[in-house]
XYZ file of C-alpha atoms in Angstrom:
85
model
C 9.753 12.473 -4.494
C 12.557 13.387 -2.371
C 10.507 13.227 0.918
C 9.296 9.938 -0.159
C 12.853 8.920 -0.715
C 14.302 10.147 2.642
C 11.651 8.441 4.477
C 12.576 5.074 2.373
C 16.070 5.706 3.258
C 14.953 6.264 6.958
C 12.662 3.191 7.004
C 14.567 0.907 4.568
C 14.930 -1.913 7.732
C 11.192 -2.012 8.309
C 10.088 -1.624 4.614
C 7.933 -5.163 4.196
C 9.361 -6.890 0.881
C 5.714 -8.070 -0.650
C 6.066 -10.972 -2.760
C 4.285 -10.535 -5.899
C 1.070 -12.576 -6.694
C -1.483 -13.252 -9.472
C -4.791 -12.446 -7.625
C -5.473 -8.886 -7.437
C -7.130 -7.532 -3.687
C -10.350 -6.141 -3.441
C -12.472 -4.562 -0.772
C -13.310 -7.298 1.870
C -10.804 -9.516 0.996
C -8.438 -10.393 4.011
C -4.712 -11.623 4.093
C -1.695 -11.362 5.816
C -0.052 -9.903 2.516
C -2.711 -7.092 3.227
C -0.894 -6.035 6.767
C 2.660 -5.488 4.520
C 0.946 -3.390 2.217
C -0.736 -1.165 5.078
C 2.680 -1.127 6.643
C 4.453 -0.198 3.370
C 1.519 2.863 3.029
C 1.964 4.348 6.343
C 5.845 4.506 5.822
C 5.338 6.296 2.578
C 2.910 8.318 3.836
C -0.109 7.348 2.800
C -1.332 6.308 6.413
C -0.990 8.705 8.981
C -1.443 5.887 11.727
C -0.141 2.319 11.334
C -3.210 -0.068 10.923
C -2.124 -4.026 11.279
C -5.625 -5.679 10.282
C -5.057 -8.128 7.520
C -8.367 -6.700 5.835
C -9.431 -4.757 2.909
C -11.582 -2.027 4.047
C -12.997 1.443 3.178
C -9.871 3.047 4.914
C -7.541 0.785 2.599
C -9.110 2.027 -0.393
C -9.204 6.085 -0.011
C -5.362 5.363 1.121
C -4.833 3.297 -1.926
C -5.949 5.793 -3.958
C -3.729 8.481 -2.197
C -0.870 6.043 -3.226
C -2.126 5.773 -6.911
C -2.939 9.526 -7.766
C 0.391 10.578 -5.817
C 2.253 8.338 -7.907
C 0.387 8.896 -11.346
C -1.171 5.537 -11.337
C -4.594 4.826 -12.782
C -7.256 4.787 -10.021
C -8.464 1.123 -9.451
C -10.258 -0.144 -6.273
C -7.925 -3.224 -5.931
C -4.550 -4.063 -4.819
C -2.582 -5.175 -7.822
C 0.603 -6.262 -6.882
C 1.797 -7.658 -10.036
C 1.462 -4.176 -11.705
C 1.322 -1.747 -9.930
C 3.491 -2.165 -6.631
């Protein structure tokens, strides 16, 4: 938790605000709100390489998960934002 913090602290400028919406993701969906939440993964960790596609991919979902299981979510294969984010 406290790594994850720092690197918040360290990144707080370039941390992409994600507004919330009422359609979850899924896999081979594509938007620009897609991008934030690949940015907002690789500065948590997640992503060890910063990916700006705007799609919903294999990659997106094994690094999804890594965000879910790290942070004792329940495993789903889409992007929530309205409840879990």
């Amino acid at each position: 938790l406290e790594k994850h913090l720092s690197i918040l602290e360290i990144n707080k400028n370039k941390y992409q605000s994600i507004n919330k919406i009422s359609k979850p993701f899924q896999l081979g969906d594509t938007s620009n709100i897609i991008i934030s939440v690949k940015q907002n993964l690789f500065l948590l960790g997640d992503i060890k390489s910063e990916n700006s596609k705007n799609n919903f991919d294999q990659n997106l979902l094994v690094w999804l998960h890594h965000f879910q299981i790290r942070n004792n979510l329940k495993l789903r294969n889409v992007i929530n934002l309205k409840r879990d984010w």
